[in-house]
Amino acid sequence: MADAGVDVVREYDDRSWAEDGLTRAVEDVVESGHVLAFPHLAFALADAERRFLDPRWADGKAKNVSLRWPAGELRGASGEPGDLAALQRMIARYADRSETLALRLFPHYRGQLRRGNTSFRPVDVAGRVRSWRQDDTRLHVDAFPSNPMQGTRLLRVFCNVNPSGAARRWRVGEPFEAHARRYLDAIQRPLPGSAWLMAAAGITKRRRTEYDHLMLQLHDRAKADAEFQRSSPQARVDFAPGTTWVCFSDQVLHAAMGGQHMLEQTFQLDAPHLAQPASAPLAILERLTGRALLSA
Ligand SMILES: [Fe+2]
């Protein structure tokens, strides 16, 4: 399965989340489609917080416990109010640490990085039965049917907080441009008026641009393509407990094969604020198609 040609992980020796930590100004590494891994950057839990490492705190309906910003409202959890407040504080602390880290690693994004949801995933990846489209054990780039990003980037900070030694097991795949070339010729343009209709009907939160249409097609075609999943260039990566990793998940082909107890912070960044906007999926798709993809 593994392919020597896929080598997207770059390791760093940082031991601190704070501003005085080791690594800074590595925008070029993350923007060129690498995963930045920090094997010695654990997110420390207080003794009283270890009880949250249990699937019982997830309410069973949502797949994750999450915080919605700017208020930091807790979603998807069930328990007594005092416990839920403590759980909220733990996840909010992770959001703060992640933001400090991201702004040190990528100072070019300062003032432009928007805090998205923070999620805590206490449920085992392997135990989640899903449709093929929602099956994140298949290689994919992140794209969402109801939530068009309109070119906005998804930067994610993950941390494995598993208490019993279990790694978060990923596969990573080919570079974004190679991936786009694999399917682009087969993708038809959206029907005229369909973006307006989907937004008007509430199917999408905002207009699904042609960029979003292409990203969703890439997501769906990759997941539906068993031959691609089996034999495309890929490598297995295990993130041990105490490891933090960072990537643009709308660019890095990834699949979550297993693991339990992870924290994840999403940041949004508009593509013009990248250090190298030409590295973005939007710019790559516009170059390959020869047309603007955010207009009608
Ligand atoms: Fe994903």
Coordinates of C-alpha atoms and ligand atoms in Angstrom, one line a residue, residues 136 140 142 254, ligand 1:
D136 CA -13.3 9.2 6.4
H140 CA -10.1 12.5 0.5
D142 CA -12.1 18.0 2.9
H254 CA -5.9 12.0 4.0
Ligands
FE1 FE -11.1 14.9 6.3

